[in-house]
CSV table of C-alpha atoms in Angstrom, one decimal:
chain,number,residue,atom,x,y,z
W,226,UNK,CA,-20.3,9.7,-9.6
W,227,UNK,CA,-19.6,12.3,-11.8
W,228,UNK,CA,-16.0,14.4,-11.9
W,229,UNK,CA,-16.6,17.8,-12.5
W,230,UNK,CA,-14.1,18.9,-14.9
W,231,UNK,CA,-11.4,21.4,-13.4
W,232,UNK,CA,-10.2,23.0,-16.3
W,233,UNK,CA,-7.9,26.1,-15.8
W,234,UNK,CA,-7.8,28.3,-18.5
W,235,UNK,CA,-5.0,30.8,-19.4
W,236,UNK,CA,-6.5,33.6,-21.6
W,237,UNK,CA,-4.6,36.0,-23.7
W,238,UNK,CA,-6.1,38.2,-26.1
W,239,UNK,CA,-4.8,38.1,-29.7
W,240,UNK,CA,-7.8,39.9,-31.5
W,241,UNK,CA,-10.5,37.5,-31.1
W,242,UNK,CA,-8.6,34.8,-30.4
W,243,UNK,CA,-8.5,33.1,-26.8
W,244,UNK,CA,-5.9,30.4,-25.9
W,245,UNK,CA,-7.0,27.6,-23.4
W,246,UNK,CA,-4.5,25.4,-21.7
W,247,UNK,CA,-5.4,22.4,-19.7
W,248,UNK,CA,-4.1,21.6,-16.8
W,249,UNK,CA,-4.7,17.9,-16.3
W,250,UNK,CA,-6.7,14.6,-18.4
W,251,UNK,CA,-10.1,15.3,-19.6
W,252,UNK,CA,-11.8,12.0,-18.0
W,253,UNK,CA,-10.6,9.9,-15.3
W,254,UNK,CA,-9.8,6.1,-16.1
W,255,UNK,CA,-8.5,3.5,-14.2
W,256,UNK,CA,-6.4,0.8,-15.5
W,257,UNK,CA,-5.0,-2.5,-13.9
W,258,UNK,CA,-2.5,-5.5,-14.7
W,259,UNK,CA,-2.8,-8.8,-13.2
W,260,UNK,CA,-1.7,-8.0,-9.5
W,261,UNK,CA,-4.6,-7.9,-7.9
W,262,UNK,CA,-7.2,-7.1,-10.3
W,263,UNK,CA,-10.4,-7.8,-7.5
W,264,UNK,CA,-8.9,-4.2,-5.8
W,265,UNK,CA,-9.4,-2.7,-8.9
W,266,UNK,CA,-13.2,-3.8,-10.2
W,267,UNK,CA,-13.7,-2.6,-6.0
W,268,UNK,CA,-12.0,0.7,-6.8
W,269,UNK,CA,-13.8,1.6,-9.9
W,270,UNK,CA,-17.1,0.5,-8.3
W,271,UNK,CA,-16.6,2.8,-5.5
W,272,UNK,CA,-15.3,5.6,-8.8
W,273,UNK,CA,-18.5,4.5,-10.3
W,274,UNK,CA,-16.4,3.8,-13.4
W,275,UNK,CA,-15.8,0.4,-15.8
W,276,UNK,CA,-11.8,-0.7,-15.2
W,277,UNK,CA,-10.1,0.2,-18.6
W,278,UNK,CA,-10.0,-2.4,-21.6
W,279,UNK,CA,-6.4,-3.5,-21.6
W,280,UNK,CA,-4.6,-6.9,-21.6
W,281,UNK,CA,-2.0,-8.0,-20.1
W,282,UNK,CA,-0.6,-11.3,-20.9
W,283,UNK,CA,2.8,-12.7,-21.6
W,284,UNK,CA,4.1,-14.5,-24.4
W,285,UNK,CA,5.4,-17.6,-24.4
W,286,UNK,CA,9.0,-16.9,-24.1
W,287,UNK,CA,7.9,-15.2,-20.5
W,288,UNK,CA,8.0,-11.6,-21.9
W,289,UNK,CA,5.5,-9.5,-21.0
W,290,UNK,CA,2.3,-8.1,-23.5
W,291,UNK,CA,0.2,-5.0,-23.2
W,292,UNK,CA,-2.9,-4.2,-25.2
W,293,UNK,CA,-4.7,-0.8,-24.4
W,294,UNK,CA,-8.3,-1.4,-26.2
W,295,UNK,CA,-9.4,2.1,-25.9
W,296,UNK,CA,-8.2,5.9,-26.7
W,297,UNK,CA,-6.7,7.3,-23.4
W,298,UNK,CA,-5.4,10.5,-25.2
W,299,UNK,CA,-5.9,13.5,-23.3
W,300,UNK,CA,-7.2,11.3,-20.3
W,301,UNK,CA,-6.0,11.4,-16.1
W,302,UNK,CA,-4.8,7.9,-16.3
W,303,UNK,CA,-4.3,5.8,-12.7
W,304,UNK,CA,-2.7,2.3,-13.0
W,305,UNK,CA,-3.1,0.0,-10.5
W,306,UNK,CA,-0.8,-2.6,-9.5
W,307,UNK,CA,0.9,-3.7,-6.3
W,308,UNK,CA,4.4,-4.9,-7.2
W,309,UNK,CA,4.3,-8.0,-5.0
W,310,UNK,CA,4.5,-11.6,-6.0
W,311,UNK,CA,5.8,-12.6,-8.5
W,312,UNK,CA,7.6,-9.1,-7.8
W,313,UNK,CA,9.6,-8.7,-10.9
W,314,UNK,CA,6.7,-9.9,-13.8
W,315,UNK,CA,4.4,-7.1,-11.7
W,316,UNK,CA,6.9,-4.5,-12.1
W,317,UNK,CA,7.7,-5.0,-15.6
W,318,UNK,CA,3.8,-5.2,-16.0
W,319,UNK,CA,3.7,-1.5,-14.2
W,320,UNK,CA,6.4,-0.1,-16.3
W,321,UNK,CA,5.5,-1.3,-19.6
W,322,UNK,CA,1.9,-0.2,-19.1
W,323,UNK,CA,3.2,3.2,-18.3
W,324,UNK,CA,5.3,3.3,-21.3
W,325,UNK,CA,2.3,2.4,-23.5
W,326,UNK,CA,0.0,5.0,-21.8
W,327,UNK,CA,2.2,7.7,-22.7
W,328,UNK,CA,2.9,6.7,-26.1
W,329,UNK,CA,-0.7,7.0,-26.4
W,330,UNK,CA,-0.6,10.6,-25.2
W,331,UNK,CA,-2.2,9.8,-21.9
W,332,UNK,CA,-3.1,13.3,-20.3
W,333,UNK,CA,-1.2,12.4,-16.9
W,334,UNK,CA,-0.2,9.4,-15.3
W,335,UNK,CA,-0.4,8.4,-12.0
W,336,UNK,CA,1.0,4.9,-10.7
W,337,UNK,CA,-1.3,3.3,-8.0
W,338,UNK,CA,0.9,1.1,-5.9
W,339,UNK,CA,-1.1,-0.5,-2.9
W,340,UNK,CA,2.0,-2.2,-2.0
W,341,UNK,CA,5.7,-1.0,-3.2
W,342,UNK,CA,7.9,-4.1,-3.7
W,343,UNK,CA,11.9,-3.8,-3.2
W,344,UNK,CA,11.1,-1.2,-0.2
W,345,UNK,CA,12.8,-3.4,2.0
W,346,UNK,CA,15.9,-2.9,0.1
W,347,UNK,CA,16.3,1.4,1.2
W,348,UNK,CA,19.9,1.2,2.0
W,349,UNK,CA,23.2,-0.2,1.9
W,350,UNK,CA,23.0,-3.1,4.9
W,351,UNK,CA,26.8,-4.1,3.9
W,352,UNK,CA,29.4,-3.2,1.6
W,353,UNK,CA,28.7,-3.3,-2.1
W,354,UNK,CA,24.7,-4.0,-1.5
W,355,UNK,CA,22.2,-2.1,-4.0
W,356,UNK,CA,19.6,0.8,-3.1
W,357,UNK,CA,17.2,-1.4,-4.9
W,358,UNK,CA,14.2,1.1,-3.6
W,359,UNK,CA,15.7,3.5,-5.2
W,360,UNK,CA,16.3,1.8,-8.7
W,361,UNK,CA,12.8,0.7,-8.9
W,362,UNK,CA,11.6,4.6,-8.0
W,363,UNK,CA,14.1,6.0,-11.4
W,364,UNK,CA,12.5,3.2,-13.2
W,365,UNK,CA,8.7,4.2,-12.7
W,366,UNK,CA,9.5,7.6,-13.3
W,367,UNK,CA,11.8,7.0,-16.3
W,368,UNK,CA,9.2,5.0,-17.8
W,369,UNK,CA,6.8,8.2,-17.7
W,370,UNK,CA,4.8,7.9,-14.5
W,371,UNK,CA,4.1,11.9,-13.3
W,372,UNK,CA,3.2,11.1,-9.7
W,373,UNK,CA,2.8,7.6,-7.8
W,374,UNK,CA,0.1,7.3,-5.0
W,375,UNK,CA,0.9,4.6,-2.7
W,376,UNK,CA,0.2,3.2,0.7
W,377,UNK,CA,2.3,2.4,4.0
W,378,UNK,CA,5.9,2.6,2.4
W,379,UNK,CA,8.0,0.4,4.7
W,380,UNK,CA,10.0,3.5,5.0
W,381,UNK,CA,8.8,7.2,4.5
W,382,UNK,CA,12.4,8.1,3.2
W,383,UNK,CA,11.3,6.6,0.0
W,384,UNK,CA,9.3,9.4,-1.2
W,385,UNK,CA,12.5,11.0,-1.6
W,386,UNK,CA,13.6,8.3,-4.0
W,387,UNK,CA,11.6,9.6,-6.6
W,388,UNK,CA,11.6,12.7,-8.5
W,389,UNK,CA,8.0,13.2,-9.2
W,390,UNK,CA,5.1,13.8,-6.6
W,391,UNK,CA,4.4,10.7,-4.0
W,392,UNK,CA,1.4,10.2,-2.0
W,393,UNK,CA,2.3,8.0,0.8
W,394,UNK,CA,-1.3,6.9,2.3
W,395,UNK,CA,-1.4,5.3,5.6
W,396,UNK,CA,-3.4,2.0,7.3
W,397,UNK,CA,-3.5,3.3,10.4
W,398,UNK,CA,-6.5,5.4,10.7
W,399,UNK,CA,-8.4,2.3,9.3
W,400,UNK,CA,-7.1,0.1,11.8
W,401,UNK,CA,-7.7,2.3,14.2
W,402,UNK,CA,-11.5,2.7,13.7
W,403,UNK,CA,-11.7,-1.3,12.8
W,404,UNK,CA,-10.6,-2.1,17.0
W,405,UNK,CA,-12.3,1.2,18.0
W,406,UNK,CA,-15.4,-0.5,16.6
W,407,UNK,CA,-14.6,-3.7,18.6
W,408,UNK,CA,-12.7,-2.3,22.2
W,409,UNK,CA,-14.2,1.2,22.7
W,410,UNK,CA,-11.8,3.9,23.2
W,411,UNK,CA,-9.6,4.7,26.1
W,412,UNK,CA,-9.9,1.1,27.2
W,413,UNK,CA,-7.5,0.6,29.9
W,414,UNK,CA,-7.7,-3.0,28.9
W,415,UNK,CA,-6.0,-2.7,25.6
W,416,UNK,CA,-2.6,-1.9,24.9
W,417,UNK,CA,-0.5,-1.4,21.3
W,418,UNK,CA,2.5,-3.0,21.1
W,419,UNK,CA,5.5,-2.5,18.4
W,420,UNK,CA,6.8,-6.0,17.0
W,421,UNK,CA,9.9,-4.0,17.0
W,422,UNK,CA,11.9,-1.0,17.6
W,423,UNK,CA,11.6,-0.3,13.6
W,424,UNK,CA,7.6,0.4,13.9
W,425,UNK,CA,7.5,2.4,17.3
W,426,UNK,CA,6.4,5.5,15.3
W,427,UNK,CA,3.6,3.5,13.3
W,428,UNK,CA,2.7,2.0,16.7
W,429,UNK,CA,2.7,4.9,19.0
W,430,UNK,CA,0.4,7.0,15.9
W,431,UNK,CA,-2.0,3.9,16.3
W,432,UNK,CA,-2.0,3.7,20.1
W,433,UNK,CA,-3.0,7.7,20.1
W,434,UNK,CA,-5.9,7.4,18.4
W,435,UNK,CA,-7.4,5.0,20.5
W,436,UNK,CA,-5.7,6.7,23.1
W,437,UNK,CA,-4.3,3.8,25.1
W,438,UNK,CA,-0.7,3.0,26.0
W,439,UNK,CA,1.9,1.4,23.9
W,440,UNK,CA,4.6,-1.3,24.7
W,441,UNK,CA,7.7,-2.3,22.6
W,442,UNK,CA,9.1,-5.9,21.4
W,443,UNK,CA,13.3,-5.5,21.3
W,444,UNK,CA,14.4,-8.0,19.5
W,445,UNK,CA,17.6,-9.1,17.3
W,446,UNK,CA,17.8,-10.5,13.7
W,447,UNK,CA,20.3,-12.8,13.3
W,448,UNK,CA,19.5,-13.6,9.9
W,449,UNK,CA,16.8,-13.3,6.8
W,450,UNK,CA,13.6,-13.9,7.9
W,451,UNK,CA,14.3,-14.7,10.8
W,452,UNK,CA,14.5,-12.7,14.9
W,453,UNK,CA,15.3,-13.3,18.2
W,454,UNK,CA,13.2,-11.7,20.5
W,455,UNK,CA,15.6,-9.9,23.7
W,456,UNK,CA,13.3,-7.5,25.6
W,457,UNK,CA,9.6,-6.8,26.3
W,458,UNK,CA,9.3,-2.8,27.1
W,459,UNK,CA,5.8,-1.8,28.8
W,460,UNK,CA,3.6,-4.3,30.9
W,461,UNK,CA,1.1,-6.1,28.9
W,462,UNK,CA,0.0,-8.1,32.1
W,463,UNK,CA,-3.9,-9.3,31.9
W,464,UNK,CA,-4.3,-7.1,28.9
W,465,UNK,CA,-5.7,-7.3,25.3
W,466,UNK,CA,-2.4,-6.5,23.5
W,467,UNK,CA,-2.7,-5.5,19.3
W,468,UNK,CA,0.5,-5.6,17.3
W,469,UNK,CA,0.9,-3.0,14.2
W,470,UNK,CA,3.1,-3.9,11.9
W,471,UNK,CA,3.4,-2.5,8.3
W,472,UNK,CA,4.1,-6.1,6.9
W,473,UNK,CA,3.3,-9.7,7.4
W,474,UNK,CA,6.1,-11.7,5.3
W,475,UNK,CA,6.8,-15.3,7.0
W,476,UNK,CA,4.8,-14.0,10.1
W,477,UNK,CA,8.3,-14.9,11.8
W,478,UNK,CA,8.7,-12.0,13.3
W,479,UNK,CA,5.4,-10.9,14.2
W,480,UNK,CA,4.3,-14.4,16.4
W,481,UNK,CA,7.8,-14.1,18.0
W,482,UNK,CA,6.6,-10.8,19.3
W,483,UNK,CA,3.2,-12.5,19.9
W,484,UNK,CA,4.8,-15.2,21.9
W,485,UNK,CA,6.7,-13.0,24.2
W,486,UNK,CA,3.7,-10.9,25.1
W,487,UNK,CA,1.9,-14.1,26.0
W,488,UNK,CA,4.9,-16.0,28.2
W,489,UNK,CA,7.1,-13.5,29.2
W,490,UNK,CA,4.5,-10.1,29.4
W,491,UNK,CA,1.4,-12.3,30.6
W,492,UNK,CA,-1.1,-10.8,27.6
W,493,UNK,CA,-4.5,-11.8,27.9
W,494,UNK,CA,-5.4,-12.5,24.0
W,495,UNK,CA,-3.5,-10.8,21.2
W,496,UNK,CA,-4.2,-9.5,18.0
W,497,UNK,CA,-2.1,-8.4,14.9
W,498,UNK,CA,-3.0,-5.5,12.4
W,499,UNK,CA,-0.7,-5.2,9.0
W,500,UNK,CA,-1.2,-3.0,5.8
W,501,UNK,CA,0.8,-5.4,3.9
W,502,UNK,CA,0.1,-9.6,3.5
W,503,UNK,CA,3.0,-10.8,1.7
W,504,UNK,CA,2.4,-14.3,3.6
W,505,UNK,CA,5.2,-16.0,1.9
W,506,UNK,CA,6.9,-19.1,3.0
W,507,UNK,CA,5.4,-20.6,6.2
W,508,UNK,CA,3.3,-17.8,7.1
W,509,UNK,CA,0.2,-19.6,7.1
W,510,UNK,CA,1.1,-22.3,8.8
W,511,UNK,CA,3.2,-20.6,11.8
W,512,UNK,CA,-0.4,-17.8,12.4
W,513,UNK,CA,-2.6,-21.2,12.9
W,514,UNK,CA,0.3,-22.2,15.7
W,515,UNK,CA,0.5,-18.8,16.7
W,516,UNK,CA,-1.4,-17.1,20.2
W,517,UNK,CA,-2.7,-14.6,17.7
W,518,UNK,CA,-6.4,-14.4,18.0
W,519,UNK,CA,-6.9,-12.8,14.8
W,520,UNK,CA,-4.8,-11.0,12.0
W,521,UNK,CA,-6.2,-8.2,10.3
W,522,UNK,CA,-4.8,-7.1,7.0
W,523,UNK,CA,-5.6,-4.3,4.1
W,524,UNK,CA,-6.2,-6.2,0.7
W,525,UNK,CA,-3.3,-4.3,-0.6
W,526,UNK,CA,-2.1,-7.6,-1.9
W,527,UNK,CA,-4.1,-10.5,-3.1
W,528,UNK,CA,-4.5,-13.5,-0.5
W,529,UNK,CA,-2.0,-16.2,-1.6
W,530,UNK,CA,-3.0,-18.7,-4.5
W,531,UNK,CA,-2.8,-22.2,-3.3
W,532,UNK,CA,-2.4,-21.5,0.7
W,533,UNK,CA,-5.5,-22.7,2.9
W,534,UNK,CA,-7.2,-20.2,4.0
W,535,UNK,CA,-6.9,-19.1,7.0
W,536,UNK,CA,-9.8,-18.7,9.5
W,537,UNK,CA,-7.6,-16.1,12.0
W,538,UNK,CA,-7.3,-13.7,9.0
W,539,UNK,CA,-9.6,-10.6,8.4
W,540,UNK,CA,-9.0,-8.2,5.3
W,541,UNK,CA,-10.2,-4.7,5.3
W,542,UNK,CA,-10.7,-3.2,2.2
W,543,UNK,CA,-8.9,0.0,1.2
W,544,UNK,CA,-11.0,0.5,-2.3
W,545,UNK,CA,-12.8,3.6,-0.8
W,546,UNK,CA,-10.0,5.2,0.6
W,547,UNK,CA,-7.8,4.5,-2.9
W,548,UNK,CA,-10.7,5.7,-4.7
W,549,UNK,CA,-11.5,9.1,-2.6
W,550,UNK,CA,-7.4,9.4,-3.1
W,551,UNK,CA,-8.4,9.5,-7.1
W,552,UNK,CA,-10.8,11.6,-6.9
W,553,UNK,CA,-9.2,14.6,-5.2
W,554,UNK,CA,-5.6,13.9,-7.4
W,555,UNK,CA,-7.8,14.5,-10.5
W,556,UNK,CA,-9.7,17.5,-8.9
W,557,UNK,CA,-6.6,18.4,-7.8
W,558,UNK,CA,-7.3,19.0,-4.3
W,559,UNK,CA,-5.7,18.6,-0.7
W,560,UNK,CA,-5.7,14.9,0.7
W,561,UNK,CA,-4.3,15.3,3.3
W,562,UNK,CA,-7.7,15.2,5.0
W,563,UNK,CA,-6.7,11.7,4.1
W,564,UNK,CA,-4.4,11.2,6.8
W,565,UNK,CA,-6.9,12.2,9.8
């Protein structure tokens, strides 16, 4: 695919002279660090474009290296990189990236985020706990990012974190068509349910496009990583019930919720939908105990190194949608077409 070139040009005659500004990078490339580097060769195929020739290694005191191998002056830069785990070495990976691009006079620079680590941590919980959210969000822009496209912030609050433009994308319209595709719509044999009271919004967004009703989980966290399921809202009886959540951490949470529609609502089969596979911990291992039929995940983050794979998990790829998102920032157009 080739960008056209949106050049806006400010004339002012002085004789014979004319005076050009642009308004953005010449050429669009994409860069990546180690995060999830299969996104980004999916990205740029979809871009019809080669990733950008850059290392990123650390040395062997831990500290992190960057090597740009190719001019990016004057260029609409996008970095890639999810900042999940190992959280901190992808951050400083980010940020030092960003600091090289604009050292190298990158025309703009736009930090691609699939998944925004720390966005857990968007407010004080207890006395004298850090807005860590909101550290991260001075750092990227501090380093010299000039807008951040992301996806499925675990708060939408968080855009307000940051003092540069935020594209906040959302899963749901992809999950949505992914279960249209397999239940039909209107099917009064499928309901949405919310794990929790947290992602009714998310939920009840999702259950409108494939216009079918919506429960709720209630439950209680007594602690990290851990919840108490209290009370089932909505009757899931004899039905095909699909969770949304926005994350899937030690899947604690989500087969609780699972559980409850089976034992306590009577749910025929469940499935589970989430933009974000953190699958830390026990994870695995609790989904293969689990009622879920089948988890269906963006690969917004890379499947787990090590973990046995897991034959209830589907990913759906969000390389086309990332990549339209590229396109239209560097045209600068609306995406908010997007969001539909």
């Amino acid at each position: 695919m080739k960008f056209t070139d949106k050049i806006s040009a400010e004339c002012k005659e002085n004789g014979e002279r004319l005076v050009y500004v642009i308004s953005h990078g010449k050429e669009v490339k994409v860069f990546t660090g180690n995060s999830n580097p299969l996104l980004v060769e999916k990205i740029c195929k979809s871009l019809s474009k080669m990733p950008g020739n850059a290392v990123v290694k650390a040395f062997s005191d831990g500290e992190t290296s960057v090597s740009i191998y190719e001019p990016v002056r004057g260029a609409d830069v996008f970095i890639v990189q999810s900042t999940c785990n190992p959280v901190n070495d992808n951050l400083m990976e980010l940020l030092i990236m960003i600091d090289a691009m604009k050292r190298a006079s990158a025309g703009r620079i736009t930090a691609v985020i699939p998944y925004f680590g720390y966005a857990r941590q968007d407010r004080k919980a207890k006395s004298r706990d850090p807005i860590s959210a909101k550290l991260v969000a001075n750092l990227i822009a501090k380093a010299g990012a000039d807008r951040v496209l992301t996806m499925d912030l675990h708060a939408s609050q968080i855009q307000g974190f940051f003092d540069i433009p935020v594209d906040n994308l959302l899963g749901v319209p992809l999950f949505a068509n992914y279960f249209i595709n397999k239940f039909g719509k209107n099917n009064s044999d499928v309901k949405v349910a919310s794990p929790d009271v947290g992602s009714v919004a998310r939920a009840r967004a999702f259950a409108q496009r494939m216009d079918i009703a919506l429960a709720i989980v209630d439950k209680r966290r007594e602690k990290e990583n851990s919840s108490e399921v209290m009370n089932l809202i909505g009757d899931v009886t004899g039905k095909s019930v699909i969770l949304l959540d926005d994350m899937v951490d030690t899947a604690g949470s989500l087969c609780g919720a699972a559980k409850a529609l089976a034992d306590e609502g009577g749910a025929k089969e469940i499935y589970a939908c989430a933009s974000h596979g953190v699958l830390s911990g026990p994870a695995i291992e609790r989904l293969e105990e689990s009622c879920i039929k089948e988890l269906v995940l963006l690969d917004t983050i890379p499947y787990p190194q090590g973990k046995p794979v897991s034959e209830k998990i589907k990913y759906l790829s969000i390389a086309p949608f990332i990549a339209e998102a590229i396109q239209r920032i560097y045209q600068e157009v609306s995406i908010s077409s997007l969001f539909g």
